[in-house]
Short mmCIF file of C-alpha atoms and ligand atoms in Angstrom, two decimals:
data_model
loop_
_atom_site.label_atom_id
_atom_site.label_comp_id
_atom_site.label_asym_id
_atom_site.label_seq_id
_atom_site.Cartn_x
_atom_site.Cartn_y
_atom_site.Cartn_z
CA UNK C 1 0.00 0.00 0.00
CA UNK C 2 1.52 3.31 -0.90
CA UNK C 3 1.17 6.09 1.83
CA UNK C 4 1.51 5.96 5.37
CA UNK C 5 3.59 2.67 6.17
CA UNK C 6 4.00 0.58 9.31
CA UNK C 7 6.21 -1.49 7.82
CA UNK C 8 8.62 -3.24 10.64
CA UNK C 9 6.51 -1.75 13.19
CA UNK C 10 4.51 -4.07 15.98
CA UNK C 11 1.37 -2.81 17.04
CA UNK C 12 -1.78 -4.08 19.71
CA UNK C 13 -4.94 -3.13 19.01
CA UNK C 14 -7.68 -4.04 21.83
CA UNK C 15 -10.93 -5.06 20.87
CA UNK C 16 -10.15 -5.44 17.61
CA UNK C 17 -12.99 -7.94 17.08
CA UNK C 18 -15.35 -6.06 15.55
CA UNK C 19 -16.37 -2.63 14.97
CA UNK C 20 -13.85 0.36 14.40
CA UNK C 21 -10.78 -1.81 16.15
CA UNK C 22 -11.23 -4.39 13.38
CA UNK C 23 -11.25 -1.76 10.90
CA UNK C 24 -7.53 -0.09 12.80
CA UNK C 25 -6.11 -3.71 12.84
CA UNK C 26 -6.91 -3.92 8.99
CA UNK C 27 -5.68 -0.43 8.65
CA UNK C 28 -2.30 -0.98 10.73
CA UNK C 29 -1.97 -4.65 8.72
CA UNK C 30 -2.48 -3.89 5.48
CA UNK C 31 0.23 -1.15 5.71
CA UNK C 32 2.63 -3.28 6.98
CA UNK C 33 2.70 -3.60 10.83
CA UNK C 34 2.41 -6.89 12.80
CA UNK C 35 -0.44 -6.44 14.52
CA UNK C 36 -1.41 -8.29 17.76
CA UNK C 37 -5.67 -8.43 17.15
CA UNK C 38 -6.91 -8.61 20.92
CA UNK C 39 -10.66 -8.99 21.93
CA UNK C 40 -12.38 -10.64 24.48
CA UNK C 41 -15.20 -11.42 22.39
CA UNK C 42 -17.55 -9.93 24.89
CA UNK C 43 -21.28 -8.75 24.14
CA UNK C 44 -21.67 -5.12 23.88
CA UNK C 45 -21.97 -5.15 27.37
CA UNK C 46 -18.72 -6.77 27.91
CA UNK C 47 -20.53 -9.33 28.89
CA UNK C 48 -19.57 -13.24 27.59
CA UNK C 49 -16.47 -14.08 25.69
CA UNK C 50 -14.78 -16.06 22.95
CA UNK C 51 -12.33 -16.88 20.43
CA UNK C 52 -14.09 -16.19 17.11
CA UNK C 53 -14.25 -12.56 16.83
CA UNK C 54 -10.36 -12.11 17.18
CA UNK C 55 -10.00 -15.33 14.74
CA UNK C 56 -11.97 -13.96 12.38
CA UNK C 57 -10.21 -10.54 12.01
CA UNK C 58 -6.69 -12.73 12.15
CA UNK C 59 -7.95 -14.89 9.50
CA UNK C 60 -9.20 -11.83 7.49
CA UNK C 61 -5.59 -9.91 7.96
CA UNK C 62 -3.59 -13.31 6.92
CA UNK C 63 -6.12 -14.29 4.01
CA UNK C 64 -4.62 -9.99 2.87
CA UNK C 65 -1.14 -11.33 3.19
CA UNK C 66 -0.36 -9.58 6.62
CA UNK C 67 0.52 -10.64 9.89
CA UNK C 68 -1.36 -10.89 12.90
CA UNK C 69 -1.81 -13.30 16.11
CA UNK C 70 -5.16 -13.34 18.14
CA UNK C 71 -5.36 -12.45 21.97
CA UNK C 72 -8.06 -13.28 23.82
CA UNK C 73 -7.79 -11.90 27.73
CA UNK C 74 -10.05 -9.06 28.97
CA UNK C 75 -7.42 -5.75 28.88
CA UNK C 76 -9.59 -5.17 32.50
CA UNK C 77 -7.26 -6.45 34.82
CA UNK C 78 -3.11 -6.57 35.38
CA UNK C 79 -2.40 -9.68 34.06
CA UNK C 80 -4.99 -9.80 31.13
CA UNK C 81 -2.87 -6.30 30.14
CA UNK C 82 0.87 -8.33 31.04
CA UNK C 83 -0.48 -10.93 28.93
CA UNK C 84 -1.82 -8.96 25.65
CA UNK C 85 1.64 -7.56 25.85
CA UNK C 86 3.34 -10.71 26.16
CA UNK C 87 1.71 -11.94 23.30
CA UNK C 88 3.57 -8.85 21.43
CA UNK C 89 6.58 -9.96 22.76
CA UNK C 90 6.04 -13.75 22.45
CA UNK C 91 5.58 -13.44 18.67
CA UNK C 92 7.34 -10.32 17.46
CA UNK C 93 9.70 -9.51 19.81
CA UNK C 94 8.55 -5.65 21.04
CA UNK C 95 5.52 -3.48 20.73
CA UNK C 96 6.10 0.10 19.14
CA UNK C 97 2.05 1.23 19.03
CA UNK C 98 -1.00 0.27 21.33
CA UNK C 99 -4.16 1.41 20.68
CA UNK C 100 -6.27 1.09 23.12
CA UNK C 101 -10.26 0.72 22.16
CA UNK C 102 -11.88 -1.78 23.76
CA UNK C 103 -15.10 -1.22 25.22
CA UNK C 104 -18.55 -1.92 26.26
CA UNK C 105 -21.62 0.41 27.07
CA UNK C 106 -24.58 -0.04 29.22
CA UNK C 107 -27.11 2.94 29.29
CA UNK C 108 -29.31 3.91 31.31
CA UNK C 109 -31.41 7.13 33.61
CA UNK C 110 -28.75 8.08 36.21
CA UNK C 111 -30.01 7.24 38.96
CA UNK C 112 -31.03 3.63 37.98
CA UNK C 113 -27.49 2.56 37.40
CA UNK C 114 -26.59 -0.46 39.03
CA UNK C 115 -23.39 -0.68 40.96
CA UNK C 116 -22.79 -3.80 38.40
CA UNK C 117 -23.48 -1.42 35.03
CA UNK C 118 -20.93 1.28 36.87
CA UNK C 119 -18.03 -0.91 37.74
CA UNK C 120 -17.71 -2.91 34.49
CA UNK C 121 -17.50 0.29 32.46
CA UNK C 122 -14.90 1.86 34.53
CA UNK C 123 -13.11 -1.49 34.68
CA UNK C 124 -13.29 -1.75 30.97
CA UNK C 125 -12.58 1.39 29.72
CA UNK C 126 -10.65 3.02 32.49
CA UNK C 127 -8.53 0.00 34.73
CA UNK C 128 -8.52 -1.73 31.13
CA UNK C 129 -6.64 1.68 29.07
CA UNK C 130 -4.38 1.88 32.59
CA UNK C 131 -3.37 -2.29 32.45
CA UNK C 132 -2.80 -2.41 28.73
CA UNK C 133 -0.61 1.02 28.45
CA UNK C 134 1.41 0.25 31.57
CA UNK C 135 3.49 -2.85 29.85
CA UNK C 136 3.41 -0.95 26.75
CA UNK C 137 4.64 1.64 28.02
CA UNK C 138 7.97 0.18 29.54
CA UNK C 139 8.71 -1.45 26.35
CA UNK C 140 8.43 1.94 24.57
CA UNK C 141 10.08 4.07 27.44
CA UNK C 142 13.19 1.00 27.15
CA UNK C 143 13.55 1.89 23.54
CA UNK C 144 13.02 5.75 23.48
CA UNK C 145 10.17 5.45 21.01
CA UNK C 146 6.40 4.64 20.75
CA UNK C 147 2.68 5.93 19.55
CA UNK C 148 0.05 5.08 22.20
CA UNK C 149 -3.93 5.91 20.87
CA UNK C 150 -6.34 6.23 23.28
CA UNK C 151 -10.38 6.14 22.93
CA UNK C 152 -12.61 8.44 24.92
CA UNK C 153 -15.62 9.80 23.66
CA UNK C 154 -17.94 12.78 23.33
CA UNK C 155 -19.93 11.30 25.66
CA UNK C 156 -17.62 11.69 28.40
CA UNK C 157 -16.28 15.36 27.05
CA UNK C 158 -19.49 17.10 26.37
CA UNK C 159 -21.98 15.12 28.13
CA UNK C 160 -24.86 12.62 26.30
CA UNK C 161 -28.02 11.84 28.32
CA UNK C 162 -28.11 7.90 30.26
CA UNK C 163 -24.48 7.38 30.27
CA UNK C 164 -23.38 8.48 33.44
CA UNK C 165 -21.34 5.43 33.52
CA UNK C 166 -20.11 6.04 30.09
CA UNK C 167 -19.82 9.15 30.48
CA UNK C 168 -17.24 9.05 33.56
CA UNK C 169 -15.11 6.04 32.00
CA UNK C 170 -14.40 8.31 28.70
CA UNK C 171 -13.53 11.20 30.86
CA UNK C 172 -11.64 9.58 32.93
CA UNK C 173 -9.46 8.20 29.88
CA UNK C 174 -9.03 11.26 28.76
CA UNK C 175 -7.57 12.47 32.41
CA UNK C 176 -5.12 9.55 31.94
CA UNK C 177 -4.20 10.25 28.46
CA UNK C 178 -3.03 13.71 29.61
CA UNK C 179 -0.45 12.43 31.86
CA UNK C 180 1.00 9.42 29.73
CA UNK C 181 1.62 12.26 27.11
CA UNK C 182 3.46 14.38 29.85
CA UNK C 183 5.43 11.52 31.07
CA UNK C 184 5.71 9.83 28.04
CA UNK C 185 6.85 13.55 26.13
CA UNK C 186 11.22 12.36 27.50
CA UNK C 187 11.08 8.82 25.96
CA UNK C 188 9.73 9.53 22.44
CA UNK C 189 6.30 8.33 23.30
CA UNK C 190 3.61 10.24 21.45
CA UNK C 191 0.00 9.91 23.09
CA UNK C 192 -2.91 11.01 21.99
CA UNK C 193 -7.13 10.55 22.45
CA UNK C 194 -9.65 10.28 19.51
CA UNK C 195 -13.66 11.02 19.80
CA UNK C 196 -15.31 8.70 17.73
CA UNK C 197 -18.29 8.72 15.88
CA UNK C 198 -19.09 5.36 13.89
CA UNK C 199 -21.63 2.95 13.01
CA UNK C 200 -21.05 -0.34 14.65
CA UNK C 201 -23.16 -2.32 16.88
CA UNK C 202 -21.90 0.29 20.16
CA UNK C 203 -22.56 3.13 17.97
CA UNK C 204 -26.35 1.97 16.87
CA UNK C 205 -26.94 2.15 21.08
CA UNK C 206 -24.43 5.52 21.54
CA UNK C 207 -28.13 7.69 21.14
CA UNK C 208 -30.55 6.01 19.05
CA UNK C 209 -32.76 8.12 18.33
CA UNK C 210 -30.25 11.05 17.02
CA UNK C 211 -28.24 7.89 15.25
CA UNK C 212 -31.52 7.12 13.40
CA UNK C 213 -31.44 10.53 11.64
CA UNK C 214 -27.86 10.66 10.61
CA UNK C 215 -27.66 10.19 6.59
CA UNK C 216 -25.55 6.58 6.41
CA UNK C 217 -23.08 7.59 3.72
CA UNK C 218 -20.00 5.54 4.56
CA UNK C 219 -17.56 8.35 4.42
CA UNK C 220 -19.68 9.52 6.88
CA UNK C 221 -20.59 6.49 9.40
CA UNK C 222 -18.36 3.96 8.51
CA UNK C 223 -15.94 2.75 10.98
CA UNK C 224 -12.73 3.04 8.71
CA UNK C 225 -13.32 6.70 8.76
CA UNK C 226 -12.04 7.14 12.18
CA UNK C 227 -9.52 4.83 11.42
CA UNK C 228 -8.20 6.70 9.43
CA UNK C 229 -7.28 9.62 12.06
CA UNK C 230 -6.12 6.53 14.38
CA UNK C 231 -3.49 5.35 11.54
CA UNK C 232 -2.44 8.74 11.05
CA UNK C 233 -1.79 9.28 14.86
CA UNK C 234 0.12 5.95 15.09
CA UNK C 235 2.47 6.43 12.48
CA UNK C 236 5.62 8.21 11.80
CA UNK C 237 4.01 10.99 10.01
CA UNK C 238 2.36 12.71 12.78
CA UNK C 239 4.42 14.96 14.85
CA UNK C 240 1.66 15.41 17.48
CA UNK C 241 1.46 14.27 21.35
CA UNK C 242 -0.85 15.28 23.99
CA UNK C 243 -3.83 16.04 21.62
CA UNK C 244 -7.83 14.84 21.42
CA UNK C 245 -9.03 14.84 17.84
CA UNK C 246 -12.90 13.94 17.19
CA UNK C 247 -13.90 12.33 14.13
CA UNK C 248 -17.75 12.47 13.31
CA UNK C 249 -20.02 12.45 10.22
CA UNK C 250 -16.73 12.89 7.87
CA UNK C 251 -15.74 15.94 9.85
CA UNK C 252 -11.95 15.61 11.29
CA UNK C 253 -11.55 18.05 13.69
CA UNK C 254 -9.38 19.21 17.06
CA UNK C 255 -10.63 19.27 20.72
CA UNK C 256 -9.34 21.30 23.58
CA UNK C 257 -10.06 22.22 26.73
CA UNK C 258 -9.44 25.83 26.97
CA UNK C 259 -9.43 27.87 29.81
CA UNK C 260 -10.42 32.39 28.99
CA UNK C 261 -8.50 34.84 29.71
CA UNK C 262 -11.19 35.37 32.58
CA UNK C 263 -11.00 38.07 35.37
CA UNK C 264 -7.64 38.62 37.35
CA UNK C 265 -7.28 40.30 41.02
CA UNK C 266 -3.95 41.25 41.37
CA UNK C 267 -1.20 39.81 44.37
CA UNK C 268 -1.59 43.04 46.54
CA UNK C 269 -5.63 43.34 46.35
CA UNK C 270 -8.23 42.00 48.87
CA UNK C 271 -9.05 38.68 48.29
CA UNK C 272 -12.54 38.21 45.85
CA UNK C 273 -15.60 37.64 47.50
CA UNK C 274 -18.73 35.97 45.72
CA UNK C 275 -19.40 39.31 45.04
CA UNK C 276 -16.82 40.18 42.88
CA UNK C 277 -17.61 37.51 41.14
CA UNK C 278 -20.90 38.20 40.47
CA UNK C 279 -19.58 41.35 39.09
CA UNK C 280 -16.89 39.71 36.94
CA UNK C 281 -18.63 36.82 36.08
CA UNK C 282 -19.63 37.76 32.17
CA UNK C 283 -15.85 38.40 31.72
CA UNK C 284 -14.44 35.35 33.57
CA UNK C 285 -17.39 33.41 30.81
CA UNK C 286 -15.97 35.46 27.85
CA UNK C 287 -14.76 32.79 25.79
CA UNK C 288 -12.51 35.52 23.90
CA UNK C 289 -9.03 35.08 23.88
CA UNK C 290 -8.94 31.51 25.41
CA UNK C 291 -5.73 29.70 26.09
CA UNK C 292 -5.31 25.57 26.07
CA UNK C 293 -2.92 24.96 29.33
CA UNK C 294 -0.80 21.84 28.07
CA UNK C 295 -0.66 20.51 31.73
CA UNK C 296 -1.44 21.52 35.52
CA UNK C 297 1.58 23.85 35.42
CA UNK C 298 1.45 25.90 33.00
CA UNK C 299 -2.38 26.33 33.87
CA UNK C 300 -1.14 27.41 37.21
CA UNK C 301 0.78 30.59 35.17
CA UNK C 302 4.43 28.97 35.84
CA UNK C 303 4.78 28.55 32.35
CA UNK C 304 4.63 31.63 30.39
P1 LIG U 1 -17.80 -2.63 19.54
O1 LIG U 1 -18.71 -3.10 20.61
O2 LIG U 1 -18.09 -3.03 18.14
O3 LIG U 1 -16.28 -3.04 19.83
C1 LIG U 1 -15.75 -3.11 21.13
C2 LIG U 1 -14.94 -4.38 21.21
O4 LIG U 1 -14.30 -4.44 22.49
C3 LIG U 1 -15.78 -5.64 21.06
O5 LIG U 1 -15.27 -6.42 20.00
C4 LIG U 1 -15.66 -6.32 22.42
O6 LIG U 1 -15.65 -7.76 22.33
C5 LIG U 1 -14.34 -5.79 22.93
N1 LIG U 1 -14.22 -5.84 24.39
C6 LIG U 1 -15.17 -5.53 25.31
N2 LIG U 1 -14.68 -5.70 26.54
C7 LIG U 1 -13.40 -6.13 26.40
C8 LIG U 1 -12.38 -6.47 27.32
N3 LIG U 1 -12.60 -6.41 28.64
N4 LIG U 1 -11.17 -6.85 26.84
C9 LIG U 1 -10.95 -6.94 25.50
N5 LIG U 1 -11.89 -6.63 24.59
C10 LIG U 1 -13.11 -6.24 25.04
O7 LIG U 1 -17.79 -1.02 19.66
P2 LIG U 1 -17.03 0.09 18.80
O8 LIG U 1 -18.03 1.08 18.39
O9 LIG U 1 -16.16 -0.51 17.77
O10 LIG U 1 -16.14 0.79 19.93
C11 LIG U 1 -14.73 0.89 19.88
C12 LIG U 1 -14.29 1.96 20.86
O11 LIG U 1 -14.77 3.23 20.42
C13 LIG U 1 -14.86 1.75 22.27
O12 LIG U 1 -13.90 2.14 23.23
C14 LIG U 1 -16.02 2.72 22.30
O13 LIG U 1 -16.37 3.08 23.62
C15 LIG U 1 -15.47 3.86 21.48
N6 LIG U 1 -16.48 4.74 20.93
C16 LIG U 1 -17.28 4.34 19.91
C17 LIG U 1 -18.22 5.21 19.38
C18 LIG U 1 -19.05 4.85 18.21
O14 LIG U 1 -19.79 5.74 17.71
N7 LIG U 1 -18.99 3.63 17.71
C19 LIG U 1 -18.44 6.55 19.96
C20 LIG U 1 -17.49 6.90 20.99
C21 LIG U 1 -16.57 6.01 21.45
#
């Protein structure tokens, strides 16, 4: 394939089963890269498991001509992330990108979340993107090089109704992503977070009924279109780290949090009151002249 290439490169791409981490496995495969095609084979609700789905998208990457080996643990606990590694290392010999995907979703009103419903997202999404990237991670720190992807949402960044759960697990991601950039910044290791938008079977339940209105155009639903914003992140080409790119209905697009310029007392005035707020408060909302803090210090002004 001409283009971006992955050639030599080892990558792991969790839940790659079905939906848009089959499509990056493809992606990464047919440009090259060994890829290590991990899903637990779960129900959308993470619920069940198997050996077919990650078969199936092996068999589909070696009936291309690529390379690929299946891995079946759940990326939701320490060793199921040692071992999706190990299997990396077992038949390739390193890993040099992880991208991290895997998922499940269970909606439903806030307050009739179960306990259950909240602590198998978080464990998915969150303990699962912390127990995947951590042995990645050392490999990449020992060899001063590496592109890690991560998956939140803009469920969890602007908000979507009945996913509380969902919600919290994709912000939380984010919060994580953030700091393996910042640590990962001195070994090479380029990080970033995508906000998908696809049609699979997760994105049919993401919100129904807007999801039932959306024209079904492939460049505009299908799941190789955020794929193709993961393979660009994960290669060579991109030059980018610490960044959150959303990909939805064709549009490609950068998100930020950004923080105005907002209202300022100086070091030798009283201190504010809720008063002075109240005064201030249509400047310190003025989102003119925003700024987009790269980390905790230099939102804290100690980095011009
Ligand atoms: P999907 O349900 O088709 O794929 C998720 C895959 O993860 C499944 O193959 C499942 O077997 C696997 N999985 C679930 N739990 C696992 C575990 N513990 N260990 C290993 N594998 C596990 O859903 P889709 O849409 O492809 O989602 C991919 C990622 O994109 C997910 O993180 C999802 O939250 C995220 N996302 C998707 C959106 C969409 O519109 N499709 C919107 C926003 C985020």
């Amino acid at each position: 394939m001409d283009g971006i290439s992955f050639e030599g490169r080892v990558a792991i791409v969790t839940g790659a089963g079905g939906g848009l981490g089959r499509t990056h496995a493809l992606d990464l495969a047919a440009r090259g890269a060994k890829v290590v095609v991990n899903d637990l084979g779960s129900t959308i609700a993470g619920t069940g498991g198997g050996t077919a789905m990650a078969d199936h998208v092996v068999k589909e990457i070696i009936d291309a001509g690529g390379q690929a080996v299946a891995n079946y643990d759940s990326v939701a606990t320490p060793e199921g992330g040692k071992a999706i590694v190990q299997t990396a290392l077992d038949a390739y010999g390193t890993v040099d990108i992880l991208i991290n995907n895997a998922g499940n979703i269970r909606n439903a009103p806030f307050t009739e979340l179960t306990p259950d419903s909240i602590e198998a997202l978080l464990a998915v999404h969150v303990k699962g993107a912390f127990y995947v990237t951590q042995p990645a991670f050392a490999v990449m720190r020992d060899k001063g090089y590496g592109w890690i992807v991560f998956t939140s949402s803009a469920s969890g960044v602007f908000g979507n109704p009945e996913q509380a759960n969902y919600g919290a697990a994709k912000g939380a991601v984010l919060g994580l992503a953030n700091v393996v950039a910042l640590e990962g910044a001195s070994h090479g290791i380029l990080v970033n977070t995508v906000l998908p938008m696809a049609q699979s079977r997760m994105g049919a339940d993401m919100n129904p009924d807007m999801m039932a209105t959306l024209p079904t155009t492939p460049a505009h639903t299908e799941p190789e279109m955020v794929t193709a914003m993961v393979a660009y992140l994960a290669s060579e080409e991109n030059p980018y780290t610490h960044e959150v790119f959303s990909i939805a209905r064709g549009r490609y697009a950068r998100a930020f949090i950004g923080v105005t310029e907002g209202w300022h007392v100086a070091a030798d005035e009283p201190l504010a009151t809720a008063d002075d707020v109240r005064r201030h408060i249509a400047r310190i909302r003025d989102q003119d002249g925003y700024h987009v803090p790269g980390s905790l210090i230099e939102e804290a002004g100690l980095i011009p």
